[in-house]
mmCIF file of C-alpha atoms in Angstrom:
data_model
loop_
_atom_site.group_PDB
_atom_site.id
_atom_site.type_symbol
_atom_site.label_atom_id
_atom_site.label_comp_id
_atom_site.label_asym_id
_atom_site.label_seq_id
_atom_site.Cartn_x
_atom_site.Cartn_y
_atom_site.Cartn_z
ATOM 1 C CA UNK D 1 111.079 80.267 95.119
ATOM 2 C CA UNK D 2 110.066 82.831 97.709
ATOM 3 C CA UNK D 3 108.557 81.235 100.732
ATOM 4 C CA UNK D 4 106.381 83.007 103.277
ATOM 5 C CA UNK D 5 105.143 80.726 106.025
ATOM 6 C CA UNK D 6 102.672 81.315 108.812
ATOM 7 C CA UNK D 7 102.692 79.412 112.080
ATOM 8 C CA UNK D 8 99.147 78.051 111.898
ATOM 9 C CA UNK D 9 96.519 77.537 109.190
ATOM 10 C CA UNK D 10 93.671 77.384 111.692
ATOM 11 C CA UNK D 11 93.493 78.723 115.232
ATOM 12 C CA UNK D 12 90.685 78.826 117.793
ATOM 13 C CA UNK D 13 91.067 81.084 120.833
ATOM 14 C CA UNK D 14 88.845 82.337 123.630
ATOM 15 C CA UNK D 15 87.867 85.937 124.220
ATOM 16 C CA UNK D 16 90.494 87.697 126.306
ATOM 17 C CA UNK D 17 93.365 85.388 125.400
ATOM 18 C CA UNK D 18 96.651 86.744 124.132
ATOM 19 C CA UNK D 19 97.258 85.489 120.605
ATOM 20 C CA UNK D 20 100.496 85.372 118.630
ATOM 21 C CA UNK D 21 100.541 84.920 114.870
ATOM 22 C CA UNK D 22 103.979 84.279 113.413
ATOM 23 C CA UNK D 23 105.220 84.910 109.905
ATOM 24 C CA UNK D 24 108.591 83.909 108.471
ATOM 25 C CA UNK D 25 110.052 84.703 105.049
ATOM 26 C CA UNK D 26 113.202 83.262 103.549
ATOM 27 C CA UNK D 27 114.040 85.857 100.863
ATOM 28 C CA UNK D 28 115.783 88.515 102.966
ATOM 29 C CA UNK D 29 112.915 90.933 102.260
ATOM 30 C CA UNK D 30 113.044 94.288 104.009
ATOM 31 C CA UNK D 31 109.268 94.812 104.095
ATOM 32 C CA UNK D 32 106.751 92.647 105.886
ATOM 33 C CA UNK D 33 102.999 93.165 106.215
ATOM 34 C CA UNK D 34 100.020 91.877 108.152
ATOM 35 C CA UNK D 35 96.569 92.017 106.565
ATOM 36 C CA UNK D 36 93.185 90.758 107.589
ATOM 37 C CA UNK D 37 90.581 89.614 105.100
ATOM 38 C CA UNK D 38 86.856 89.707 105.786
ATOM 39 C CA UNK D 39 83.923 88.911 103.489
ATOM 40 C CA UNK D 40 82.652 92.018 101.772
ATOM 41 C CA UNK D 41 85.580 94.114 103.000
ATOM 42 C CA UNK D 42 88.513 92.578 101.175
ATOM 43 C CA UNK D 43 92.046 92.759 102.538
ATOM 44 C CA UNK D 44 92.977 95.553 104.897
ATOM 45 C CA UNK D 45 96.431 96.475 106.159
ATOM 46 C CA UNK D 46 96.927 96.154 109.913
ATOM 47 C CA UNK D 47 100.648 96.915 110.327
ATOM 48 C CA UNK D 48 103.779 96.797 108.273
ATOM 49 C CA UNK D 49 107.490 96.867 108.961
ATOM 50 C CA UNK D 50 110.238 98.130 106.672
ATOM 51 C CA UNK D 51 113.176 97.070 108.844
ATOM 52 C CA UNK D 52 114.053 95.208 112.009
ATOM 53 C CA UNK D 53 112.453 96.846 115.056
ATOM 54 C CA UNK D 54 110.608 99.319 112.776
ATOM 55 C CA UNK D 55 106.850 99.287 112.438
ATOM 56 C CA UNK D 56 104.142 101.461 110.944
ATOM 57 C CA UNK D 57 100.405 101.420 111.501
ATOM 58 C CA UNK D 58 98.234 100.458 108.594
ATOM 59 C CA UNK D 59 94.556 101.198 108.115
ATOM 60 C CA UNK D 60 93.177 99.155 111.035
ATOM 61 C CA UNK D 61 95.822 98.824 113.802
ATOM 62 C CA UNK D 62 93.439 99.059 116.760
ATOM 63 C CA UNK D 63 93.534 95.984 118.978
ATOM 64 C CA UNK D 64 96.789 94.723 117.456
ATOM 65 C CA UNK D 65 100.499 95.108 117.997
ATOM 66 C CA UNK D 66 103.502 93.732 116.125
ATOM 67 C CA UNK D 67 107.063 92.707 116.750
ATOM 68 C CA UNK D 68 109.994 92.408 114.392
ATOM 69 C CA UNK D 69 113.132 91.375 116.248
ATOM 70 C CA UNK D 70 114.706 89.560 113.292
ATOM 71 C CA UNK D 71 114.540 90.422 109.608
ATOM 72 C CA UNK D 72 112.892 87.175 108.601
ATOM 73 C CA UNK D 73 110.179 87.117 111.272
ATOM 74 C CA UNK D 74 107.168 89.388 111.812
ATOM 75 C CA UNK D 75 104.711 88.661 114.595
ATOM 76 C CA UNK D 76 101.170 89.920 115.003
ATOM 77 C CA UNK D 77 99.899 90.079 118.574
ATOM 78 C CA UNK D 78 96.328 90.299 119.771
ATOM 79 C CA UNK D 79 96.758 91.445 123.384
ATOM 80 C CA UNK D 80 93.211 90.479 124.381
ATOM 81 C CA UNK D 81 91.366 88.678 121.622
ATOM 82 C CA UNK D 82 87.790 89.684 120.889
ATOM 83 C CA UNK D 83 85.128 88.066 118.715
ATOM 84 C CA UNK D 84 85.368 90.874 116.145
ATOM 85 C CA UNK D 85 88.939 89.774 115.487
ATOM 86 C CA UNK D 86 87.695 86.508 114.020
ATOM 87 C CA UNK D 87 89.109 86.684 110.513
ATOM 88 C CA UNK D 88 91.599 85.389 107.971
ATOM 89 C CA UNK D 89 95.050 86.872 108.641
ATOM 90 C CA UNK D 90 97.555 87.086 105.808
ATOM 91 C CA UNK D 91 101.218 87.914 106.028
ATOM 92 C CA UNK D 92 103.202 89.248 103.067
ATOM 93 C CA UNK D 93 106.756 90.338 102.366
ATOM 94 C CA UNK D 94 108.603 92.274 99.689
ATOM 95 C CA UNK D 95 111.838 94.010 98.878
ATOM 96 C CA UNK D 96 111.959 97.745 99.507
ATOM 97 C CA UNK D 97 110.836 100.425 97.046
ATOM 98 C CA UNK D 98 110.338 101.500 94.340
ATOM 99 C CA UNK D 99 107.591 99.081 93.245
ATOM 100 C CA UNK D 100 108.136 95.814 95.046
ATOM 101 C CA UNK D 101 105.984 92.787 94.420
ATOM 102 C CA UNK D 102 104.442 91.328 97.559
ATOM 103 C CA UNK D 103 104.554 87.613 98.309
ATOM 104 C CA UNK D 104 101.815 86.216 100.510
ATOM 105 C CA UNK D 105 101.738 83.460 103.091
ATOM 106 C CA UNK D 106 98.966 80.825 103.139
ATOM 107 C CA UNK D 107 96.912 82.631 105.760
ATOM 108 C CA UNK D 108 95.740 81.855 109.292
ATOM 109 C CA UNK D 109 92.023 81.513 109.880
ATOM 110 C CA UNK D 110 91.498 82.706 113.450
ATOM 111 C CA UNK D 111 88.252 82.100 115.313
ATOM 112 C CA UNK D 112 87.700 83.842 118.635
ATOM 113 C CA UNK D 113 84.868 82.358 120.695
ATOM 114 C CA UNK B 1 92.970 107.239 100.622
ATOM 115 C CA UNK B 2 92.642 105.396 97.362
ATOM 116 C CA UNK B 3 89.289 103.822 96.600
ATOM 117 C CA UNK B 4 89.528 100.639 94.554
ATOM 118 C CA UNK B 5 86.428 99.305 92.819
ATOM 119 C CA UNK B 6 86.222 95.976 91.053
ATOM 120 C CA UNK B 7 83.543 94.665 88.759
ATOM 121 C CA UNK B 8 81.833 92.349 88.526
ATOM 122 C CA UNK B 9 81.725 91.038 92.108
ATOM 123 C CA UNK B 10 80.689 87.588 90.898
ATOM 124 C CA UNK B 11 81.053 86.019 87.485
ATOM 125 C CA UNK B 12 80.003 82.586 86.278
ATOM 126 C CA UNK B 13 81.000 81.546 82.767
ATOM 127 C CA UNK B 14 81.327 78.473 80.607
ATOM 128 C CA UNK B 15 84.638 76.838 79.843
ATOM 129 C CA UNK B 16 86.301 78.464 76.850
ATOM 130 C CA UNK B 17 84.745 81.895 77.298
ATOM 131 C CA UNK B 18 86.777 85.097 77.261
ATOM 132 C CA UNK B 19 86.717 86.690 80.720
ATOM 133 C CA UNK B 20 87.214 90.343 81.637
ATOM 134 C CA UNK B 21 87.501 91.691 85.178
ATOM 135 C CA UNK B 22 87.712 95.431 85.709
ATOM 136 C CA UNK B 23 89.387 97.579 88.336
ATOM 137 C CA UNK B 24 89.197 101.328 88.810
ATOM 138 C CA UNK B 25 90.879 103.507 91.404
ATOM 139 C CA UNK B 26 90.513 107.089 92.528
ATOM 140 C CA UNK B 27 94.024 108.447 93.128
ATOM 141 C CA UNK B 28 97.272 108.264 91.152
ATOM 142 C CA UNK B 29 99.291 105.125 91.764
ATOM 143 C CA UNK B 30 102.851 103.871 91.457
ATOM 144 C CA UNK B 31 101.810 100.303 90.700
ATOM 145 C CA UNK B 32 98.792 98.038 90.337
ATOM 146 C CA UNK B 33 98.739 94.357 91.229
ATOM 147 C CA UNK B 34 96.446 91.565 90.115
ATOM 148 C CA UNK B 35 96.284 88.720 92.616
ATOM 149 C CA UNK B 36 94.630 85.310 92.528
ATOM 150 C CA UNK B 37 93.238 83.578 95.595
ATOM 151 C CA UNK B 38 92.120 79.960 95.463
ATOM 152 C CA UNK B 39 89.838 78.330 98.038
ATOM 153 C CA UNK B 40 91.948 77.701 101.141
ATOM 154 C CA UNK B 41 93.310 81.236 101.226
ATOM 155 C CA UNK B 42 96.699 81.298 99.489
ATOM 156 C CA UNK B 43 97.259 84.416 97.397
ATOM 157 C CA UNK B 44 99.458 84.429 94.324
ATOM 158 C CA UNK B 45 100.631 87.527 92.523
ATOM 159 C CA UNK B 46 99.719 87.369 88.829
ATOM 160 C CA UNK B 47 100.896 90.745 87.593
ATOM 161 C CA UNK B 48 102.408 93.968 88.799
ATOM 162 C CA UNK B 49 102.146 96.804 86.284
ATOM 163 C CA UNK B 50 102.490 100.557 86.133
ATOM 164 C CA UNK B 51 101.786 101.112 82.430
ATOM 165 C CA UNK B 52 100.735 99.355 79.250
ATOM 166 C CA UNK B 53 100.064 95.660 79.076
ATOM 167 C CA UNK B 54 101.497 92.379 80.348
ATOM 168 C CA UNK B 55 100.776 88.836 79.204
ATOM 169 C CA UNK B 56 101.436 85.517 80.897
ATOM 170 C CA UNK B 57 100.014 82.444 79.223
ATOM 171 C CA UNK B 58 96.255 82.914 78.901
ATOM 172 C CA UNK B 59 96.225 85.923 81.209
ATOM 173 C CA UNK B 60 96.517 89.507 80.013
ATOM 174 C CA UNK B 61 96.549 92.615 82.198
ATOM 175 C CA UNK B 62 96.209 96.145 80.901
ATOM 176 C CA UNK B 63 96.288 99.511 82.603
ATOM 177 C CA UNK B 64 95.259 102.983 81.492
ATOM 178 C CA UNK B 65 96.880 105.478 83.835
ATOM 179 C CA UNK B 66 94.917 108.462 82.511
ATOM 180 C CA UNK B 67 91.611 106.665 82.966
ATOM 181 C CA UNK B 68 92.697 105.140 86.340
ATOM 182 C CA UNK B 69 91.504 101.782 85.124
ATOM 183 C CA UNK B 70 92.882 98.280 84.675
ATOM 184 C CA UNK B 71 91.488 95.076 83.220
ATOM 185 C CA UNK B 72 92.409 91.441 83.665
ATOM 186 C CA UNK B 73 91.512 89.167 80.769
ATOM 187 C CA UNK B 74 91.478 85.381 80.668
ATOM 188 C CA UNK B 75 91.378 83.752 77.248
ATOM 189 C CA UNK B 76 90.046 80.216 76.708
ATOM 190 C CA UNK B 77 88.920 80.009 80.344
ATOM 191 C CA UNK B 78 89.156 76.704 82.181
ATOM 192 C CA UNK B 79 87.574 75.415 85.412
ATOM 193 C CA UNK B 80 90.985 75.627 87.104
ATOM 194 C CA UNK B 81 90.785 79.414 86.614
ATOM 195 C CA UNK B 82 87.977 79.454 89.189
ATOM 196 C CA UNK B 83 89.218 81.664 92.009
ATOM 197 C CA UNK B 84 88.877 85.113 93.515
ATOM 198 C CA UNK B 85 90.770 87.760 91.557
ATOM 199 C CA UNK B 86 91.874 90.796 93.514
ATOM 200 C CA UNK B 87 93.087 94.155 92.276
ATOM 201 C CA UNK B 88 95.426 96.108 94.572
ATOM 202 C CA UNK B 89 97.128 99.475 94.162
ATOM 203 C CA UNK B 90 100.076 101.237 95.694
ATOM 204 C CA UNK B 91 99.316 104.945 95.842
ATOM 205 C CA UNK B 92 101.756 107.713 95.031
ATOM 206 C CA UNK B 93 103.200 109.276 98.190
ATOM 207 C CA UNK B 94 101.488 109.180 101.593
ATOM 208 C CA UNK B 95 97.865 108.161 101.825
ATOM 209 C CA UNK B 96 98.049 104.593 100.573
ATOM 210 C CA UNK B 97 99.200 103.100 103.837
ATOM 211 C CA UNK B 98 102.781 103.962 102.817
ATOM 212 C CA UNK B 99 104.152 100.713 101.354
ATOM 213 C CA UNK B 100 100.952 98.845 102.055
ATOM 214 C CA UNK B 101 98.509 98.102 99.267
ATOM 215 C CA UNK B 102 94.873 99.150 98.991
ATOM 216 C CA UNK B 103 92.744 96.276 97.790
ATOM 217 C CA UNK B 104 89.542 95.882 95.849
ATOM 218 C CA UNK B 105 86.959 93.526 97.316
ATOM 219 C CA UNK B 106 87.684 90.868 94.715
ATOM 220 C CA UNK B 107 85.838 89.176 91.870
ATOM 221 C CA UNK B 108 84.642 85.637 92.497
ATOM 222 C CA UNK B 109 85.000 83.763 89.207
ATOM 223 C CA UNK B 110 83.503 80.345 88.525
ATOM 224 C CA UNK B 111 84.197 78.570 85.243
ATOM 225 C CA UNK B 112 81.809 75.726 84.585
ATOM 226 C CA UNK B 113 82.858 72.748 82.447
#
């Protein structure tokens, strides 16, 4: 079974803090993704990576950065957390093209106060 | 950018009813995914399809590429089918967030005993 794990299920941080969200997959997938999910907006792509040290901006990259130093691990970084980054964050991974199925982690519910 | 519309947004039905959830999109795609999200956040991929029809147990997914439309059907619905069902598409070529998916806002389904 494919396993995508995220470092925390729930996280509470203060405005201005630096926040790290970690995602690990055990299926040797090339692609990894970070999404955020908000009521009424659905899931939106923040960043994705198709190889180690490679990253591409998604639809809403502002206020976020990512790091992929190892194939199995993809980190999402909030340099200075703000209240509008309170959300559910979901990580996913997949093999490369042509039409890869994405496997999702359990999600991290982040609250910024 | 692909626009993905799902209907209905909310659906409450009685156990045993036949359920249909619809998804339409605006731009040609390479694949369409149906996802299920239970309370607590975890997302599971139900189907990935690019043409025709797929069936898994009581779930059936169909896609009409010409009409840019897909449906998810649940036969003999059961309370454990209660979840949010999400349609997601991977667009052809640039414009769909590259390998990232574009998601519908989801359909919140409740099956009452």
